[in-house]
CSV table of C-alpha atoms and ligand atoms in Angstrom, one decimal:
chain,number,residue,atom,x,y,z
A,1,MET,CA,75.9,84.7,24.7
A,2,ARG,CA,78.8,84.5,22.2
A,3,ALA,CA,81.9,86.6,22.7
A,4,VAL,CA,85.6,86.5,22.1
A,5,GLN,CA,87.9,86.3,25.1
A,6,VAL,CA,91.6,87.8,25.8
A,7,THR,CA,92.4,84.2,28.0
A,8,ARG,CA,96.0,85.5,28.6
A,9,PHE,CA,98.2,88.6,28.0
A,10,GLY,CA,100.1,87.3,24.5
A,11,GLY,CA,99.7,86.8,20.4
A,12,PRO,CA,96.5,86.7,18.6
A,13,GLU,CA,96.3,82.8,19.4
A,14,VAL,CA,95.0,83.9,23.1
A,15,LEU,CA,91.5,85.2,21.4
A,16,VAL,CA,89.1,82.7,22.3
A,17,CYS,CA,85.1,82.2,21.1
A,18,ALA,CA,83.4,81.3,24.8
A,19,GLU,CA,79.7,81.4,26.0
A,20,VAL,CA,79.6,83.5,28.4
A,21,ALA,CA,76.7,85.4,30.5
A,22,LYS,CA,74.6,87.9,28.7
A,23,PRO,CA,75.0,91.5,30.4
A,24,SER,CA,71.6,93.0,31.4
A,25,PRO,CA,71.9,97.0,31.3
A,26,ILE,CA,71.4,99.1,35.0
A,27,SER,CA,69.6,102.6,35.0
A,28,THR,CA,71.0,104.8,32.3
A,29,GLU,CA,72.2,102.3,30.0
A,30,VAL,CA,71.1,100.4,27.0
A,31,LEU,CA,71.4,96.8,26.1
A,32,VAL,CA,72.8,96.5,22.3
A,33,ARG,CA,72.4,93.6,20.3
A,34,VAL,CA,75.7,94.2,18.3
A,35,VAL,CA,76.0,93.4,14.5
A,36,ALA,CA,79.7,94.6,13.8
A,37,ALA,CA,82.5,95.3,16.0
A,38,GLY,CA,85.5,97.6,15.0
A,39,VAL,CA,89.1,96.3,15.1
A,40,ASN,CA,91.4,98.7,16.3
A,41,PRO,CA,95.7,98.6,17.2
A,42,VAL,CA,94.4,99.3,20.8
A,43,ASP,CA,92.7,96.1,20.8
A,44,ALA,CA,96.4,94.1,19.7
A,45,LYS,CA,98.1,96.3,22.2
A,46,THR,CA,95.5,95.8,25.1
A,47,ARG,CA,95.8,92.1,24.0
A,48,ARG,CA,99.6,91.9,24.2
A,49,GLY,CA,99.1,93.4,28.0
A,50,GLU,CA,100.3,97.0,26.6
A,51,GLY,CA,97.9,99.8,25.3
A,52,VAL,CA,94.8,99.9,28.1
A,53,ALA,CA,95.3,97.2,29.8
A,54,ARG,CA,96.4,98.3,33.5
A,55,TRP,CA,92.8,99.8,33.6
A,56,VAL,CA,91.0,96.7,31.6
A,57,GLY,CA,92.1,94.5,34.4
A,58,PRO,CA,93.5,91.4,34.3
A,59,PRO,CA,92.2,88.2,31.7
A,60,PRO,CA,90.0,87.0,31.1
A,61,PHE,CA,88.2,90.0,28.8
A,62,ILE,CA,86.1,90.9,26.5
A,63,PRO,CA,88.2,93.1,24.2
A,64,GLY,CA,87.3,95.8,21.7
A,65,TRP,CA,85.3,99.1,22.1
A,66,ASP,CA,84.3,99.6,18.6
A,67,VAL,CA,80.3,98.5,18.8
A,68,CYS,CA,77.1,99.2,15.9
A,69,GLY,CA,73.7,97.6,16.9
A,70,VAL,CA,70.0,97.1,17.8
A,71,VAL,CA,69.0,98.7,21.5
A,72,GLU,CA,67.0,95.9,22.3
A,73,ALA,CA,66.0,97.0,25.7
A,74,MET,CA,67.0,100.1,27.9
A,75,GLY,CA,67.4,100.4,31.7
A,76,TYR,CA,65.6,102.8,34.0
A,77,GLY,CA,66.1,106.8,33.1
A,78,VAL,CA,67.4,106.5,29.3
A,79,THR,CA,65.5,108.9,27.3
A,80,ARG,CA,67.1,109.3,24.3
A,81,PHE,CA,66.6,105.8,22.5
A,82,ASN,CA,63.9,103.8,21.8
A,83,GLU,CA,64.0,99.8,21.0
A,84,GLY,CA,65.5,98.8,17.7
A,85,ASP,CA,67.4,101.9,17.2
A,86,MET,CA,70.7,101.3,15.3
A,87,VAL,CA,73.3,103.0,17.5
A,88,TYR,CA,77.2,103.4,17.4
A,89,GLY,CA,79.5,103.8,20.2
A,90,MET,CA,83.0,103.1,21.9
A,91,PRO,CA,81.3,102.4,25.5
A,92,ARG,CA,83.8,102.2,28.6
A,93,PHE,CA,87.1,103.2,27.1
A,94,PRO,CA,89.7,102.8,28.6
A,95,ARG,CA,87.9,100.3,30.8
A,96,ALA,CA,86.8,97.0,29.4
A,97,GLY,CA,84.5,97.8,26.3
A,98,GLY,CA,83.4,94.2,25.6
A,99,ALA,CA,82.9,94.8,21.9
A,100,TYR,CA,83.9,91.6,20.4
A,101,ALA,CA,80.5,89.9,21.5
A,102,GLU,CA,76.9,89.4,20.6
A,103,TYR,CA,75.8,91.6,23.3
A,104,VAL,CA,76.9,95.0,25.2
A,105,ALA,CA,75.4,96.8,28.1
A,106,ALA,CA,76.6,100.6,28.4
A,107,PRO,CA,76.1,103.8,29.4
A,108,SER,CA,73.5,105.3,26.6
A,109,ARG,CA,75.4,108.3,26.4
A,110,GLN,CA,78.2,107.0,24.7
A,111,PHE,CA,76.2,106.0,22.0
A,112,ALA,CA,74.4,107.9,18.8
A,113,ARG,CA,72.3,106.6,15.8
A,114,ILE,CA,73.7,105.6,13.0
A,115,PRO,CA,74.1,108.3,9.8
A,116,ASP,CA,71.6,107.1,7.6
A,117,GLY,CA,73.0,105.5,4.4
A,118,ILE,CA,76.1,103.6,5.8
A,119,SER,CA,75.8,99.9,6.7
A,120,PRO,CA,76.3,98.5,10.5
A,121,THR,CA,79.8,97.1,9.3
A,122,GLU,CA,81.0,100.6,8.3
A,123,ALA,CA,79.5,102.5,11.5
A,124,ALA,CA,81.5,100.1,13.4
A,125,ALA,CA,84.3,101.2,11.8
A,126,LEU,CA,84.1,104.6,13.0
A,127,PRO,CA,83.6,105.2,16.7
A,128,LEU,CA,87.2,104.8,18.3
A,129,ALA,CA,88.6,106.1,14.8
A,130,ALA,CA,87.0,108.9,14.3
A,131,LEU,CA,86.5,110.1,17.7
A,132,THR,CA,90.3,110.9,18.2
A,133,ALA,CA,90.1,112.6,14.7
A,134,TRP,CA,87.1,114.6,15.9
A,135,GLN,CA,88.4,115.4,19.6
A,136,CYS,CA,92.4,116.3,18.4
A,137,LEU,CA,91.1,118.2,15.5
A,138,VAL,CA,87.9,120.1,16.3
A,139,ASP,CA,88.1,119.9,20.3
A,140,THR,CA,91.4,120.5,20.7
A,141,ALA,CA,92.9,122.1,18.0
A,142,ASN,CA,90.1,123.9,16.6
A,143,ILE,CA,91.1,124.0,13.6
A,144,ARG,CA,90.1,126.8,11.5
A,145,THR,CA,89.7,127.5,7.6
A,146,GLY,CA,93.0,128.0,6.1
A,147,GLN,CA,95.2,126.2,8.8
A,148,THR,CA,97.8,124.0,7.6
A,149,VAL,CA,97.3,120.3,9.4
A,150,LEU,CA,99.7,117.5,8.8
A,151,VAL,CA,98.8,114.3,9.3
A,152,HIS,CA,101.6,111.6,10.0
A,153,GLY,CA,100.3,108.2,9.3
A,154,ALA,CA,97.4,109.4,7.5
A,155,GLY,CA,96.4,106.1,5.8
A,156,GLY,CA,95.3,104.4,8.5
A,157,GLY,CA,92.1,103.9,10.7
A,158,VAL,CA,92.3,107.4,12.6
A,159,GLY,CA,94.4,109.1,9.2
A,160,HIS,CA,92.2,108.4,6.6
A,161,LEU,CA,89.3,110.0,8.8
A,162,ALA,CA,91.4,112.8,10.1
A,163,VAL,CA,92.2,113.9,6.8
A,164,GLN,CA,88.6,113.9,5.5
A,165,ILE,CA,87.9,116.2,8.7
A,166,ALA,CA,90.7,118.4,8.4
A,167,ASN,CA,89.5,119.1,5.0
A,168,ALA,CA,85.9,119.5,6.0
A,169,LEU,CA,87.2,122.1,8.2
A,170,GLY,CA,89.0,123.8,5.4
A,171,ALA,CA,92.2,123.4,6.1
A,172,ARG,CA,95.1,122.5,3.7
A,173,VAL,CA,96.1,118.9,4.6
A,174,LEU,CA,99.8,117.2,4.4
A,175,THR,CA,99.9,113.6,4.4
A,176,THR,CA,102.6,111.0,5.0
A,177,GLY,CA,102.4,107.4,4.5
A,178,ARG,CA,105.2,104.6,5.5
A,179,HIS,CA,106.4,105.0,1.9
A,180,ASP,CA,105.9,108.9,1.3
A,181,ARG,CA,107.1,110.8,3.8
A,182,ASP,CA,108.1,114.3,2.1
A,183,ALA,CA,105.9,116.3,3.8
A,184,LEU,CA,107.9,115.6,7.2
A,185,ARG,CA,110.1,118.5,5.9
A,186,THR,CA,107.2,120.6,5.9
A,187,ARG,CA,108.3,123.5,8.9
A,188,ASP,CA,105.1,125.8,8.7
A,189,ALA,CA,102.5,123.3,10.0
A,190,ASP,CA,99.9,124.5,12.5
A,191,VAL,CA,98.7,121.5,13.6
A,192,ALA,CA,100.7,118.0,13.2
A,193,LEU,CA,98.7,114.7,14.2
A,194,ASP,CA,101.1,112.0,14.9
A,195,LEU,CA,99.8,108.8,14.2
A,196,VAL,CA,102.9,106.6,14.1
A,197,GLY,CA,104.9,107.5,17.1
A,198,GLY,CA,108.7,106.0,18.2
A,199,ALA,CA,111.7,108.7,16.4
A,200,ASP,CA,109.1,110.3,14.3
A,201,THR,CA,107.6,112.5,17.3
A,202,GLY,CA,110.4,114.5,17.6
A,203,GLU,CA,110.7,115.2,13.9
A,204,LEU,CA,107.3,116.6,13.9
A,205,VAL,CA,108.4,119.2,16.2
A,206,ALA,CA,110.2,120.8,13.9
A,207,SER,CA,107.2,120.3,11.3
A,208,LEU,CA,105.8,122.9,13.3
A,209,ARG,CA,105.8,126.7,13.1
A,210,PRO,CA,106.3,128.2,16.6
A,211,ASP,CA,103.6,128.1,18.5
A,212,GLY,CA,102.0,125.4,16.6
A,213,LEU,CA,100.4,122.3,17.9
A,214,LEU,CA,101.8,118.8,18.3
A,215,LEU,CA,99.1,116.0,19.1
A,216,ALA,CA,101.3,112.9,20.2
A,217,VAL,CA,98.3,110.6,19.4
A,218,ALA,CA,100.3,106.9,18.9
A,219,ASP,CA,102.7,107.0,21.7
A,220,GLY,CA,102.5,110.4,23.7
A,221,ALA,CA,105.7,112.2,24.3
A,222,ASP,CA,109.2,111.2,25.7
A,223,ASP,CA,111.6,113.8,27.5
A,224,GLU,CA,113.3,114.6,24.9
A,225,VAL,CA,110.0,115.4,22.6
A,226,ARG,CA,109.0,117.8,25.7
A,227,ALA,CA,112.3,119.7,25.6
A,228,GLU,CA,112.4,119.9,22.2
A,229,ALA,CA,108.9,121.3,21.9
A,230,THR,CA,109.7,123.7,24.9
A,231,ARG,CA,112.7,124.5,22.9
A,232,ARG,CA,110.8,125.5,19.6
A,233,ARG,CA,107.7,126.9,21.2
A,234,VAL,CA,105.8,124.4,20.0
A,235,ARG,CA,102.6,123.3,22.1
A,236,LEU,CA,102.1,120.0,22.7
A,237,GLN,CA,99.0,117.6,23.8
A,238,GLU,CA,99.0,114.1,24.4
A,239,PRO,CA,95.4,113.1,23.8
A,240,LEU,CA,93.6,109.6,24.8
A,241,VAL,CA,90.2,109.5,23.2
A,242,GLU,CA,86.9,109.5,25.5
A,243,PRO,CA,83.7,108.2,24.8
A,244,ASP,CA,81.4,110.9,23.4
A,245,GLY,CA,78.0,110.2,22.4
A,246,HIS,CA,77.4,113.8,21.5
A,247,ALA,CA,80.5,114.0,19.3
A,248,LEU,CA,78.9,110.8,17.4
A,249,GLU,CA,76.1,112.5,16.5
A,250,GLU,CA,78.1,115.2,15.0
A,251,ILE,CA,80.4,112.9,13.2
A,252,ALA,CA,76.9,111.6,11.5
A,253,LYS,CA,76.0,114.5,10.8
A,254,VAL,CA,79.5,115.1,8.5
A,255,VAL,CA,78.8,111.4,7.3
A,256,ARG,CA,75.7,112.5,6.2
A,257,SER,CA,76.8,115.6,4.2
A,258,ARG,CA,79.0,113.1,2.4
A,259,ALA,CA,82.1,114.7,3.7
A,260,LEU,CA,83.1,111.5,5.5
A,261,LYS,CA,83.6,108.1,4.4
A,262,VAL,CA,85.0,105.3,6.3
A,263,MET,CA,86.9,103.0,4.4
A,264,VAL,CA,86.7,98.9,5.3
A,265,ALA,CA,89.5,96.9,4.4
A,266,GLU,CA,88.6,93.5,4.9
A,267,THR,CA,85.7,92.3,7.5
A,268,TYR,CA,85.7,88.7,9.6
A,269,PRO,CA,83.2,86.5,11.2
A,270,LEU,CA,83.5,86.9,15.1
A,271,ASP,CA,85.0,83.6,15.9
A,272,GLN,CA,87.6,84.4,13.6
A,273,ALA,CA,88.6,87.8,15.9
A,274,ARG,CA,92.2,86.2,16.1
A,275,ALA,CA,92.5,86.1,12.2
A,276,ALA,CA,91.6,90.3,12.2
A,277,HIS,CA,94.6,90.6,15.1
A,278,GLU,CA,96.9,88.7,12.9
A,279,ARG,CA,95.9,90.7,9.6
A,280,LEU,CA,96.1,94.5,11.9
A,281,GLU,CA,99.4,93.6,13.4
A,282,GLY,CA,101.0,92.3,9.7
A,283,GLY,CA,100.8,96.2,9.1
A,284,GLY,CA,99.7,97.7,5.4
A,285,VAL,CA,96.2,97.5,5.7
A,286,ARG,CA,94.6,100.7,4.3
A,287,GLY,CA,91.4,101.7,6.4
A,288,LYS,CA,89.5,99.8,9.1
A,289,LEU,CA,89.0,95.9,10.1
A,290,VAL,CA,85.5,94.9,11.4
A,291,LEU,CA,84.0,91.8,12.8
A,292,GLU,CA,80.5,90.9,11.8
A,293,VAL,CA,79.2,89.4,14.8
A,294,GLY,CA,75.9,87.6,13.4
A,295,ARG,CA,78.1,86.0,10.2
A,296,ASP,CA,79.2,83.0,10.2
B,1,NAP,N1,95.9,108.2,21.8
B,1,NAP,C1,94.6,108.0,21.5
B,1,NAP,O1,93.5,107.8,21.9
B,1,NAP,C2,94.8,106.7,20.4
B,1,NAP,C3,93.7,106.7,19.7
B,1,NAP,C4,93.5,106.0,18.1
B,1,NAP,C5,94.3,105.6,17.8
B,1,NAP,N2,96.0,105.5,18.4
B,1,NAP,C6,97.0,104.9,18.8
B,1,NAP,O2,97.8,105.6,17.1
B,1,NAP,C7,98.4,104.8,16.2
B,1,NAP,C8,97.3,105.1,14.7
B,1,NAP,O3,96.0,104.1,14.7
B,1,NAP,P1,95.2,104.3,14.0
B,1,NAP,O4,94.3,103.3,14.3
B,1,NAP,O5,95.3,105.2,12.9
B,1,NAP,O6,96.3,102.9,13.2
B,1,NAP,P2,96.7,102.2,11.6
B,1,NAP,O7,95.0,102.0,11.0
B,1,NAP,O8,97.6,101.2,12.2
B,1,NAP,O9,97.4,103.3,11.0
B,1,NAP,C9,98.9,103.8,11.3
B,1,NAP,C10,99.2,104.2,9.8
B,1,NAP,O10,100.5,104.7,9.7
B,1,NAP,C11,101.3,104.4,9.0
B,1,NAP,N3,102.8,104.3,9.1
B,1,NAP,C12,103.6,103.3,10.1
B,1,NAP,N4,104.7,103.5,9.7
B,1,NAP,C13,105.2,104.5,9.4
B,1,NAP,C14,105.9,105.7,9.4
B,1,NAP,N5,107.0,105.4,9.9
B,1,NAP,N6,105.8,106.3,8.4
B,1,NAP,C15,104.5,107.4,8.0
B,1,NAP,N7,103.3,106.3,8.1
B,1,NAP,C16,103.3,105.1,8.8
B,1,NAP,C17,100.6,102.7,8.5
B,1,NAP,O11,101.1,102.2,7.1
B,1,NAP,P3,101.6,100.9,7.4
B,1,NAP,O12,100.0,100.1,7.5
B,1,NAP,O13,101.6,100.5,5.6
B,1,NAP,O14,102.7,100.3,8.4
B,1,NAP,C18,99.1,103.3,8.8
B,1,NAP,O15,98.6,103.5,7.1
B,1,NAP,C19,98.1,104.0,17.2
B,1,NAP,O16,99.0,103.6,17.6
B,1,NAP,C20,96.6,103.4,17.7
B,1,NAP,O17,97.0,103.0,18.8
B,1,NAP,C21,95.9,106.5,19.9
């Protein structure tokens, strides 16, 4: 099959299209013919040898985690899908997901059927970003109606979905962007979602009420931030997104209800993964970048 490989750690130029062995599904796995693969900042970080590179292992490896495609075969024991189902998922994260390829074989319960009414390209833009927002806001923060949620970095892949999910949960949502940081002056947020990191993580501690929750998604928290959170009696979590077919089913319901719409900024053929990474690392992307695998 055709796949993009990270040939060595480095810049976008290390992404090379190659012929590699097609995977075969073992028991409990599905073989998915990939139609579209989403591009995320962690793909670029891992390509550079950062991100989750330590769990992916040394190059060469196939990057990417966001998959939408057709179930082509199933290993022994799979009961939830039929051949021909269009599914989406974020397989194996933080181990190698191998999404930038014509085929992926991965555990069936890390996938769900895509919601009606959206394209495979839109579905491929969802898993990693939507699961991050969902696991933070629903599972970890348990957002309730009327709570105030500050989404820092709201225009990006995770941010634009987090804003919609928080709205759907009945929260009052405050947002920031690179050129609109007024909401950082808030002092009574219940939950702050940090999608920017760096020095801003410490600033977000001050935006929360006592016992409020800071979700340090982008970079985690350093000792200074931890000390400041303790001093202000703010709770702190450093979440890392996990594969979760059940949450993808819940996300599909919200998409079907039209409360959640993913924004695809640009699409690229598989063999232009390098251009997609250059675009991503250039900044200023509104929404998601997606590789369309069947397109040349
Ligand atoms: N822990 C986890 O499990 C997890 C999961 C998903 C993502 N992440 C990480 O979380 C971060 C966000 O992910 P993403 O996919 O949403 O990335 P993204 O699409 O690049 O979005 C980041 C957003 O933050 C904005 N931004 C940058 N600097 C800012 C500033 N100083 N003030 C306010 N806004 C600013 C960006 O605007 P511009 O485009 O104008 O720069 C962009 O809209 C990344 O670092 C990613 O690796 C972690």
